[in-house]
Coordinates of C-alpha atoms in Angstrom, one line a residue:
M1 CA 20.5 30.0 -24.1
A2 CA 21.7 29.7 -28.1
E3 CA 19.7 29.3 -30.8
S4 CA 19.6 25.4 -31.0
D5 CA 18.4 25.2 -27.6
F6 CA 14.5 26.9 -28.1
Y7 CA 14.4 28.5 -31.7
T8 CA 16.5 27.4 -34.9
K9 CA 17.4 29.5 -37.8
D10 CA 13.9 28.6 -39.2
G11 CA 11.5 28.7 -36.5
T12 CA 10.7 26.9 -33.0
V13 CA 11.9 23.7 -31.8
D14 CA 8.4 21.4 -31.6
H15 CA 7.2 18.8 -28.8
K16 CA 9.4 16.2 -30.8
G17 CA 13.0 18.5 -31.2
N18 CA 12.4 20.0 -35.0
P19 CA 12.1 23.2 -36.7
A20 CA 9.0 25.0 -37.0
N21 CA 8.3 28.2 -38.0
I22 CA 8.4 31.0 -35.8
K23 CA 5.8 33.3 -37.0
K24 CA 3.5 29.8 -36.5
T25 CA 3.7 29.4 -32.7
G26 CA 3.4 30.9 -30.1
T27 CA 1.9 34.1 -28.8
W28 CA -1.3 34.3 -27.9
K29 CA -2.6 31.9 -30.7
A30 CA -1.0 28.8 -28.5
C31 CA -2.1 30.1 -24.9
P32 CA -6.1 29.0 -25.6
F33 CA -5.4 25.0 -25.8
I34 CA -3.0 25.8 -22.6
I35 CA -5.7 27.8 -21.1
G36 CA -8.3 25.5 -21.7
N37 CA -6.6 22.5 -20.1
E38 CA -6.1 24.4 -17.3
C39 CA -9.8 25.2 -16.7
C40 CA -10.4 21.7 -17.2
E41 CA -8.1 20.8 -14.8
R42 CA -8.5 22.9 -12.5
L43 CA -12.3 22.0 -12.6
A44 CA -11.2 18.9 -12.5
Y45 CA -9.5 19.1 -9.1
Y46 CA -11.5 21.1 -7.4
G47 CA -15.0 19.5 -8.0
M48 CA -13.3 16.5 -6.6
S49 CA -11.9 18.2 -3.8
S50 CA -14.2 21.4 -2.5
N51 CA -16.1 18.9 -0.9
L52 CA -14.5 16.4 0.5
V53 CA -13.6 16.8 4.2
R54 CA -17.5 16.0 4.4
Y55 CA -16.9 12.5 2.2
F56 CA -14.5 11.9 4.9
K57 CA -16.7 12.8 7.4
H58 CA -19.9 11.0 6.1
R59 CA -18.1 8.5 3.9
L60 CA -16.0 7.2 5.6
N61 CA -16.9 7.8 9.0
Q62 CA -14.4 10.2 10.4
H63 CA -14.1 13.0 13.3
T64 CA -14.2 16.5 12.2
S65 CA -10.6 17.1 13.5
V66 CA -9.5 13.7 11.9
A67 CA -11.0 14.4 8.3
T68 CA -9.5 18.0 8.7
R69 CA -6.6 16.2 9.0
N70 CA -6.8 14.4 6.3
N71 CA -8.1 16.8 3.6
Q72 CA -5.6 18.8 4.0
N73 CA -2.4 16.3 4.5
W74 CA -3.9 15.1 1.0
S75 CA -3.9 19.3 0.0
G76 CA -0.9 19.5 1.2
T77 CA 1.0 16.5 -1.1
C78 CA -1.1 17.5 -4.1
Y79 CA 1.5 21.1 -4.0
I80 CA 4.3 19.0 -2.5
T81 CA 4.5 16.2 -5.3
P82 CA 5.3 19.2 -8.0
L83 CA 8.9 19.1 -7.1
I84 CA 8.6 15.8 -9.0
G85 CA 7.1 16.9 -11.6
A86 CA 9.1 20.1 -11.9
F87 CA 12.7 18.4 -11.8
L88 CA 11.8 16.0 -14.4
A89 CA 10.3 18.9 -16.5
D90 CA 13.8 21.3 -16.2
A91 CA 16.3 18.0 -15.7
Y92 CA 15.0 15.9 -18.4
L93 CA 11.6 15.8 -20.5
G94 CA 11.0 19.1 -21.1
R95 CA 7.6 20.7 -19.8
Y96 CA 5.5 20.1 -22.5
W97 CA 5.9 16.1 -22.1
T98 CA 5.4 16.6 -18.6
I99 CA 2.2 17.9 -18.9
A100 CA 1.5 15.4 -21.0
L101 CA 3.0 12.4 -19.1
F102 CA 1.7 12.8 -15.5
S103 CA -2.2 14.6 -17.1
I104 CA -2.8 10.4 -18.0
I105 CA -1.8 9.5 -14.4
Y106 CA -4.3 11.9 -13.2
V107 CA -6.8 10.6 -15.3
F108 CA -6.7 7.3 -14.3
G109 CA -6.3 8.3 -10.4
M110 CA -9.7 10.3 -11.2
T111 CA -11.1 7.4 -13.0
L112 CA -10.5 4.8 -10.1
L113 CA -11.6 7.7 -7.3
A114 CA -15.5 7.8 -9.1
M115 CA -14.7 4.0 -9.5
S116 CA -14.3 3.9 -5.7
A117 CA -17.8 5.6 -5.6
T118 CA -20.2 4.0 -7.4
V119 CA -19.0 0.0 -7.7
H120 CA -20.5 -2.5 -5.8
G121 CA -17.9 -3.7 -3.2
I122 CA -15.1 -1.1 -3.4
K123 CA -18.0 1.8 -1.8
P124 CA -18.4 3.1 1.4
R125 CA -21.4 1.0 2.5
C126 CA -24.2 3.8 4.2
Y127 CA -27.3 2.6 6.3
T128 CA -28.7 6.6 6.0
E129 CA -27.3 10.1 4.7
D130 CA -24.4 10.5 7.7
N131 CA -24.4 6.8 8.8
C132 CA -21.4 4.8 6.3
D133 CA -19.1 1.9 7.6
P134 CA -16.4 1.8 5.1
T135 CA -15.0 -1.6 5.1
V136 CA -10.5 -1.0 6.0
T137 CA -10.0 -2.3 1.4
Q138 CA -12.7 0.2 0.5
S139 CA -10.6 3.5 2.4
A140 CA -7.5 2.3 1.0
V141 CA -9.0 2.3 -2.8
F142 CA -10.1 5.6 -2.2
F143 CA -6.6 6.7 -0.5
V144 CA -4.6 5.2 -3.5
A145 CA -7.4 6.7 -6.0
L146 CA -6.7 10.3 -3.9
Y147 CA -3.1 9.9 -4.3
L148 CA -2.7 9.2 -8.0
V149 CA -4.2 12.5 -8.3
A150 CA -2.2 14.2 -5.9
L151 CA 1.1 12.8 -8.4
G152 CA -1.0 13.1 -11.0
T153 CA -1.4 16.7 -10.5
G154 CA 2.2 17.1 -9.7
G155 CA 3.5 17.2 -12.7
I156 CA 0.6 20.1 -14.6
K157 CA 1.0 22.0 -11.4
P158 CA 4.6 23.4 -12.0
C159 CA 4.7 23.2 -15.9
V160 CA 1.7 24.4 -17.2
S161 CA 1.7 29.0 -16.1
S162 CA 5.4 28.6 -16.8
Y163 CA 4.8 26.6 -20.6
G164 CA 2.2 29.2 -20.7
A165 CA 4.8 32.1 -20.1
D166 CA 7.1 30.5 -22.4
Q167 CA 5.0 31.3 -25.2
F168 CA 6.1 34.7 -25.1
D169 CA 9.6 35.5 -26.6
D170 CA 11.4 38.6 -23.8
T171 CA 13.4 40.0 -27.3
N172 CA 10.1 40.8 -28.0
E173 CA 9.2 43.9 -25.9
T174 CA 5.3 43.1 -27.6
E175 CA 5.4 40.1 -26.9
K176 CA 7.0 40.4 -23.8
K177 CA 4.5 43.0 -22.2
H178 CA 2.0 40.2 -22.8
K179 CA 3.7 37.9 -20.6
S180 CA 2.1 39.6 -17.5
S181 CA -1.2 39.8 -18.6
F182 CA -1.1 36.0 -18.8
F183 CA -0.2 35.0 -16.0
N184 CA -3.7 37.2 -15.1
W185 CA -6.3 35.8 -16.7
F186 CA -4.3 32.6 -16.4
Y187 CA -5.4 32.1 -13.0
F188 CA -9.0 34.6 -14.5
S189 CA -9.5 31.0 -16.0
I190 CA -8.5 28.5 -13.0
N191 CA -11.4 30.5 -10.9
I192 CA -13.7 29.6 -14.6
G193 CA -13.0 25.9 -13.3
A194 CA -13.6 26.4 -9.9
L195 CA -16.2 28.2 -10.4
I196 CA -18.4 25.3 -12.3
A197 CA -16.9 22.7 -9.8
S198 CA -18.1 25.1 -6.7
S199 CA -21.4 25.4 -8.0
V200 CA -22.8 22.4 -9.7
L201 CA -20.6 20.1 -9.0
V202 CA -20.6 19.9 -4.9
W203 CA -24.6 20.0 -5.5
V204 CA -24.2 17.2 -7.2
Q205 CA -22.5 15.3 -4.4
D206 CA -24.7 16.5 -2.0
N207 CA -28.1 16.0 -3.9
V208 CA -27.3 13.8 -7.0
S209 CA -24.5 11.8 -6.0
W210 CA -20.9 10.6 -5.0
G211 CA -20.8 8.8 -7.8
W212 CA -21.4 11.6 -10.2
G213 CA -19.9 14.0 -8.1
F214 CA -16.4 12.1 -9.1
G215 CA -17.4 10.7 -12.0
I216 CA -17.8 14.4 -13.7
P217 CA -14.5 15.5 -12.4
A218 CA -13.1 12.3 -14.3
I219 CA -15.0 13.5 -17.3
A220 CA -13.3 16.9 -17.1
M221 CA -10.3 15.7 -16.5
A222 CA -10.1 13.8 -20.2
I223 CA -11.1 16.6 -21.5
A224 CA -8.7 18.3 -19.9
V225 CA -5.5 16.0 -21.8
V226 CA -7.8 16.3 -25.3
F227 CA -7.5 20.7 -25.5
F228 CA -3.5 20.1 -24.3
F229 CA -3.0 17.6 -27.0
S230 CA -4.4 19.3 -30.0
G231 CA -3.0 22.6 -29.6
T232 CA 0.7 20.9 -30.3
R233 CA 2.3 21.9 -32.9
L234 CA 2.0 26.1 -31.8
Y235 CA 4.0 25.4 -29.4
R236 CA 6.6 26.6 -28.5
N237 CA 9.2 24.4 -26.4
Q238 CA 12.0 24.7 -24.4
K239 CA 15.2 21.8 -24.0
P240 CA 15.5 20.7 -20.9
G241 CA 18.7 21.7 -19.0
G242 CA 20.0 18.8 -16.9
S243 CA 19.7 18.8 -13.4
P244 CA 19.1 22.1 -11.9
L245 CA 19.6 20.3 -8.3
T246 CA 23.0 19.2 -9.6
R247 CA 24.2 22.6 -11.0
L248 CA 23.4 24.2 -7.2
C249 CA 25.3 20.8 -4.9
Q250 CA 28.5 22.1 -7.5
V251 CA 28.4 25.5 -6.8
M252 CA 28.1 24.8 -2.7
V253 CA 30.7 22.4 -3.2
A254 CA 33.4 24.5 -5.3
S255 CA 32.9 27.5 -3.0
F256 CA 33.1 25.1 0.1
R257 CA 36.9 23.4 -1.6
K258 CA 38.1 27.0 -1.7
C259 CA 36.3 28.5 1.6
R260 CA 40.4 29.5 1.8
V261 CA 40.5 31.7 -1.4
A262 CA 40.2 34.9 -1.8
V263 CA 37.5 36.6 -4.3
P264 CA 39.2 39.1 -6.8
A265 CA 37.9 43.0 -6.0
D266 CA 37.4 43.2 -9.9
K267 CA 34.7 40.4 -11.1
S268 CA 35.6 40.4 -14.3
L269 CA 37.4 37.6 -13.4
L270 CA 35.5 35.4 -12.5
Y271 CA 35.2 32.5 -14.4
E272 CA 32.9 32.8 -17.4
T273 CA 32.4 30.8 -20.9
V274 CA 33.6 33.3 -23.5
D275 CA 30.7 32.4 -25.9
A276 CA 28.0 34.8 -25.6
E277 CA 25.1 32.4 -24.4
S278 CA 25.1 30.3 -20.7
N279 CA 26.6 27.0 -20.8
I280 CA 23.4 25.7 -19.0
K281 CA 20.7 24.8 -21.7
G282 CA 17.9 27.0 -21.4
S283 CA 19.6 29.9 -20.0
R284 CA 20.8 33.5 -20.7
K285 CA 23.9 34.4 -18.8
V286 CA 23.6 36.4 -15.6
E287 CA 24.8 39.5 -14.6
H288 CA 26.8 39.2 -10.9
T289 CA 25.8 40.3 -7.8
E290 CA 27.4 41.0 -4.9
D291 CA 25.7 39.6 -2.0
L292 CA 26.0 36.3 -0.5
S293 CA 29.5 36.2 -2.2
F294 CA 30.4 33.9 -0.5
F295 CA 29.3 31.4 -3.0
D296 CA 31.7 33.5 -5.6
K297 CA 34.4 31.6 -4.8
A298 CA 33.0 28.7 -7.0
A299 CA 33.7 30.9 -9.8
V300 CA 37.6 32.2 -9.1
E301 CA 40.4 30.6 -10.7
T302 CA 42.8 28.8 -9.8
E303 CA 46.2 26.9 -11.1
S304 CA 44.6 23.0 -10.1
D305 CA 41.7 24.1 -12.1
D306 CA 42.2 23.3 -15.8
I307 CA 40.7 25.7 -17.7
K308 CA 42.6 24.9 -21.1
G309 CA 40.6 21.9 -20.8
T310 CA 38.1 20.3 -19.0
V311 CA 37.0 21.7 -16.7
N312 CA 35.5 20.1 -13.7
S313 CA 32.1 21.3 -12.6
W314 CA 32.8 20.7 -9.2
R315 CA 35.6 22.5 -8.8
L316 CA 34.9 25.5 -11.0
C317 CA 31.4 26.8 -12.0
T318 CA 30.8 30.0 -14.0
V319 CA 29.1 33.2 -13.4
T320 CA 26.4 31.8 -14.3
Q321 CA 26.2 28.7 -12.4
V322 CA 26.6 30.7 -9.3
E323 CA 24.1 32.8 -9.9
E324 CA 21.6 30.2 -10.5
L325 CA 22.4 29.6 -6.2
K326 CA 22.3 33.0 -5.5
A327 CA 19.1 34.0 -7.4
V328 CA 17.1 30.3 -5.5
I329 CA 18.7 31.5 -2.0
R330 CA 16.7 34.4 -2.0
L331 CA 13.9 33.3 -2.9
L332 CA 13.6 31.3 0.4
P333 CA 12.9 34.5 2.8
I334 CA 9.9 35.5 0.6
W335 CA 8.8 31.8 -0.5
A336 CA 8.3 31.1 3.6
T337 CA 6.0 33.9 3.3
G338 CA 3.3 32.5 1.3
I339 CA 3.2 29.4 4.3
I340 CA 0.8 31.5 6.9
F341 CA -1.0 33.5 3.7
A342 CA -1.5 29.4 2.2
A343 CA -2.9 28.1 5.6
V344 CA -6.0 31.4 5.6
Y345 CA -6.4 29.9 2.2
S346 CA -7.1 26.4 3.6
Q347 CA -9.6 27.3 5.5
M348 CA -11.9 27.9 2.6
S349 CA -12.5 23.7 2.4
N350 CA -11.9 23.3 5.5
L351 CA -13.4 24.9 8.6
F352 CA -15.3 27.9 6.6
V353 CA -17.0 24.5 4.5
L354 CA -18.0 22.8 8.4
Q355 CA -18.9 26.6 9.8
G356 CA -21.2 26.7 7.2
E357 CA -22.8 23.7 7.5
R358 CA -24.1 24.2 11.3
M359 CA -26.6 27.4 9.5
N360 CA -29.1 27.9 7.5
T361 CA -28.4 26.8 4.1
H362 CA -31.6 27.3 2.7
V363 CA -31.9 30.1 -0.4
G364 CA -34.4 32.6 1.2
N365 CA -38.3 31.0 1.9
S366 CA -37.6 28.4 -1.0
T367 CA -36.4 24.5 0.0
F368 CA -33.3 24.5 -2.5
K369 CA -30.6 23.6 0.2
I370 CA -26.8 25.5 -1.0
P371 CA -23.8 23.0 0.0
P372 CA -22.1 24.4 2.7
A373 CA -18.6 24.1 -0.2
S374 CA -20.4 25.8 -2.7
L375 CA -20.0 29.2 -0.8
S376 CA -16.7 29.2 -2.0
I377 CA -18.3 30.1 -5.3
F378 CA -17.8 33.5 -4.3
D379 CA -14.2 33.3 -3.6
T380 CA -14.3 32.2 -7.6
L381 CA -16.6 35.5 -8.1
S382 CA -14.5 37.9 -6.1
V383 CA -11.2 36.7 -8.5
I384 CA -13.2 36.6 -11.2
F385 CA -14.3 40.4 -10.7
W386 CA -10.7 41.8 -9.5
V387 CA -8.6 40.3 -12.3
P388 CA -9.9 42.4 -15.0
I389 CA -10.2 45.6 -12.8
Y390 CA -6.6 44.9 -11.6
D391 CA -5.4 44.4 -15.5
R392 CA -7.1 47.3 -17.1
I393 CA -7.2 49.3 -14.3
I394 CA -5.3 49.1 -11.5
V395 CA -2.1 48.2 -13.5
P396 CA -2.5 51.1 -16.1
V397 CA -3.7 53.9 -12.8
T398 CA -0.7 52.8 -11.0
R399 CA 1.7 53.0 -14.5
K400 CA 1.1 56.7 -14.0
F401 CA 2.5 57.1 -11.1
T402 CA 5.1 54.1 -10.4
G403 CA 7.0 54.3 -13.9
H404 CA 7.4 50.7 -13.2
K405 CA 5.8 48.5 -16.8
N406 CA 3.0 46.6 -14.6
G407 CA 2.3 49.3 -12.5
L408 CA 3.4 47.7 -9.2
T409 CA 6.7 45.5 -8.7
Q410 CA 5.6 42.0 -7.9
L411 CA 6.6 42.0 -4.6
Q412 CA 3.9 45.4 -3.9
R413 CA 1.6 43.8 -5.3
M414 CA 2.3 40.1 -3.1
G415 CA 2.8 42.5 0.2
I416 CA -1.2 44.1 -0.6
G417 CA -2.6 40.1 -1.0
L418 CA -1.0 39.6 2.7
F419 CA -3.3 42.7 4.1
I420 CA -6.3 41.7 2.8
S421 CA -5.9 38.6 4.0
I422 CA -5.8 39.4 7.1
F423 CA -8.8 40.5 7.2
S424 CA -10.2 37.8 5.8
M425 CA -9.7 35.4 9.1
V426 CA -10.4 38.9 11.3
V427 CA -14.4 38.6 9.5
A428 CA -14.9 34.9 9.7
A429 CA -14.4 34.9 13.7
I430 CA -16.7 37.8 14.0
L431 CA -19.3 35.9 12.5
E432 CA -18.2 32.8 14.3
L433 CA -18.2 34.8 17.8
E434 CA -21.8 36.1 16.3
R435 CA -22.9 32.8 15.3
L436 CA -22.3 31.6 19.2
R437 CA -24.1 34.3 20.7
E438 CA -27.3 32.5 18.7
V439 CA -26.9 29.8 19.8
R440 CA -26.3 30.0 23.3
R441 CA -29.1 32.9 22.3
H442 CA -31.8 30.5 22.1
N443 CA -30.7 27.3 22.6
Y444 CA -29.4 26.1 19.2
Y445 CA -26.4 23.4 20.5
E446 CA -28.5 20.1 18.9
V447 CA -30.3 22.1 16.1
K448 CA -27.8 21.1 12.4
E449 CA -29.1 24.4 11.0
M450 CA -29.4 27.3 13.2
P451 CA -31.1 29.9 11.3
M452 CA -28.5 32.4 10.7
T453 CA -28.3 32.3 7.1
I454 CA -25.0 30.9 5.4
F455 CA -24.3 33.9 2.9
W456 CA -23.2 35.4 6.0
Q457 CA -19.9 33.2 4.7
V458 CA -19.6 35.4 1.7
P459 CA -17.3 39.0 3.1
Q460 CA -14.8 36.1 4.1
Y461 CA -14.7 34.5 0.7
F462 CA -15.0 37.6 -0.7
L463 CA -11.7 38.7 0.6
I464 CA -9.5 36.1 0.1
G465 CA -10.8 36.0 -3.7
C466 CA -9.3 39.9 -3.3
A467 CA -6.4 38.5 -1.8
E468 CA -5.9 35.7 -4.3
V469 CA -5.7 37.8 -7.2
F470 CA -2.5 39.9 -5.8
T471 CA -1.1 37.3 -3.3
L472 CA -1.0 34.4 -5.7
I473 CA -0.9 35.6 -9.2
G474 CA 1.7 37.8 -8.1
Q475 CA 3.7 34.7 -6.8
L476 CA 3.6 32.8 -10.6
E477 CA 4.9 35.9 -12.2
F478 CA 7.3 36.3 -9.5
F479 CA 8.8 32.9 -9.5
Y480 CA 8.8 32.9 -12.8
E481 CA 10.3 35.6 -13.5
Q482 CA 13.2 35.8 -10.7
A483 CA 13.7 32.3 -11.2
P484 CA 17.0 31.0 -12.9
D485 CA 16.2 30.7 -17.1
A486 CA 16.6 26.5 -16.6
M487 CA 14.4 26.2 -13.0
R488 CA 11.3 27.6 -14.1
S489 CA 10.0 24.9 -13.0
F490 CA 11.3 23.8 -10.0
C491 CA 10.9 27.7 -8.8
S492 CA 7.6 27.6 -9.6
A493 CA 7.1 24.3 -7.7
L494 CA 8.9 25.8 -4.6
Q495 CA 6.1 28.3 -5.0
L496 CA 3.9 25.9 -4.7
T497 CA 5.4 24.1 -1.5
T498 CA 4.2 27.7 0.2
I499 CA 0.1 26.1 -0.4
A500 CA 1.4 22.6 0.0
L501 CA 3.3 23.7 4.1
G502 CA 0.1 26.0 4.5
N503 CA -2.0 22.7 4.5
Y504 CA 0.2 20.8 6.9
L505 CA 0.7 23.7 8.9
S506 CA -3.1 24.3 9.9
S507 CA -3.1 21.2 10.3
L508 CA -0.4 20.8 12.9
L509 CA -2.3 23.9 14.5
V510 CA -5.4 22.1 14.3
T511 CA -3.5 19.2 15.9
I512 CA -2.0 21.5 18.8
V513 CA -5.3 23.4 19.5
T514 CA -7.0 20.1 20.0
A515 CA -4.4 18.5 21.9
I516 CA -4.6 21.4 24.3
T517 CA -7.8 22.3 24.1
A518 CA -9.6 18.9 24.4
R519 CA -8.2 17.8 27.6
N520 CA -9.8 16.4 31.1
D521 CA -12.7 16.0 28.4
K522 CA -13.4 19.3 27.4
L523 CA -14.5 19.3 23.8
G524 CA -12.0 21.8 22.8
W525 CA -11.8 25.0 20.5
I526 CA -12.8 22.2 17.6
P527 CA -15.5 19.4 18.7
D528 CA -17.9 17.1 16.0
N529 CA -20.2 20.1 16.9
L530 CA -19.0 23.2 16.0
N531 CA -21.7 25.0 18.4
Y532 CA -20.0 23.2 21.0
G533 CA -16.7 24.5 19.8
H534 CA -14.9 27.4 19.6
I535 CA -13.2 28.3 16.3
H536 CA -13.1 31.8 16.3
Y537 CA -9.7 31.6 18.1
F538 CA -8.5 29.2 15.7
F539 CA -9.3 32.3 12.9
L540 CA -8.4 34.4 15.3
L541 CA -5.0 33.1 15.4
L542 CA -4.2 32.5 12.1
A543 CA -5.3 36.4 11.9
V544 CA -1.9 37.1 14.5
L545 CA -0.1 35.1 12.5
S546 CA -0.6 37.0 9.4
V547 CA 0.1 40.3 11.0
L548 CA 3.4 39.2 12.3
N549 CA 3.9 37.3 8.6
L550 CA 3.2 40.6 6.7
G551 CA 6.0 42.9 9.0
A552 CA 8.3 39.7 8.0
F553 CA 7.8 39.7 4.2
L554 CA 7.8 43.6 4.6
L555 CA 11.1 43.8 6.1
I556 CA 11.9 40.5 3.6
A557 CA 10.8 42.2 0.2
K558 CA 13.3 46.2 1.3
W559 CA 15.8 44.0 0.9
Y560 CA 15.4 41.7 -2.0
T561 CA 17.7 42.2 -5.5
Y562 CA 16.2 41.9 -8.8
K563 CA 18.1 39.2 -11.2
K564 CA 19.4 40.3 -14.4
A565 CA 19.3 38.2 -17.0
V566 CA 22.5 39.5 -20.3
G567 CA 21.7 39.1 -23.1
T568 CA 18.9 37.2 -25.0
L569 CA 16.3 34.5 -24.7
R570 CA 15.8 33.0 -27.6

């Protein structure tokens, strides 16, 4: 990247594109505002989403399978909309203004959501705790608010982790080392927000009111916006590099146009700018790689290419532009293996909650009842426990054996997480099998809460939290590092779409399983009363898919080619 694209001779580029002093911007000085923003935003998100399946079921009067599908479809949308935010950030607005704009949309959505649960006329009318009769208009207002939140989060999710990493200079070895640590502590902050959400806010929703249960997250989101703008003068900003999708299409079109052209054996003959920096704003030059050689044809100079005049990028592309496309293609198989993991992860806010509903929610012999969705606090505590262990113990110890600066490679880290996630589903299935045995033994079928403590769910939540630290944080770092420099928001969004597709996959599996197992008036695996169901079969199905997915991941990781940048990214 040219110096003026990120830093100027006098310092950094601020949010208005003006020069700023490099010594006074970036690094850990800027990160508290980014991390604080993320902590509050995640508190808001998890505060309204952790218990959402129960709102669908008990306030919008939906059947269990419908509530589960609606919850997963909305969650999936929250991880698809980042493609919109990422495109705008990389192509036109930059990460700073994308986060700022979509944060405002987010606040509007959260405010409308709180109103839909408090304002007379648009909140559902309820006769008893579990007997509500919402009108079409009331349901519509709720869903409009819900999908405004999905749009708002779409501009924040793909940008904020990359924006934090942007505060560290790759050419400075000290700063570069801190970047890897940043991802660990960034994810740590996410779980601090989730901890408050799954403990305090879920209790408020179940014991005080849904109005306050949605109102507090709206306030938290407003605080997140204040946090972000407070650090404006300290941020380092990278200028947007133009439409990444256009550049990828140009390489594909140029390659097919020259499908009959031979690629020279000497790869130094391929077209590249003579300048030290790439001609793509926000991107260093990238070394040529041997795989996917068909796309090298786009960088082969022919007599019809007027390289002395203005080069037509739809006919001739630079090596760096070709390598952008190759990098994205190489990411796709790794990306695909994250979908099954995301389907496993999504069970925490769906079937785990409904499973916990049927267990004893009292704490000891007291009258205090823990909301089923609050058990996700143990996933959060697991993450909070494992992040410092990983950062301060596992990394230094494994570094001595592997010689890798981060101890484990990102792919090794992700693979360990995929392996651990298998056991979370096995443990959940064993618990449900034992729970159903107790139901049959004592005829608890119509009992709302059987006398088996909900805290037996703790191991399955704890295992998912451990898997998160390895897989999801590994993905965050991997997709940032392996993304082309000018496509980091886009590739971060690509990583987030695995969570979206995991939710959609889980929703699809629920639909298929229900259609197959509930034939001929049978209740099926996932009935409204889980005491008559077999959700342990569903958990075991996810465990089997996870084993197959891990095998595919190991094969793909073995052949993965890492990106090699040339020059400096200032």
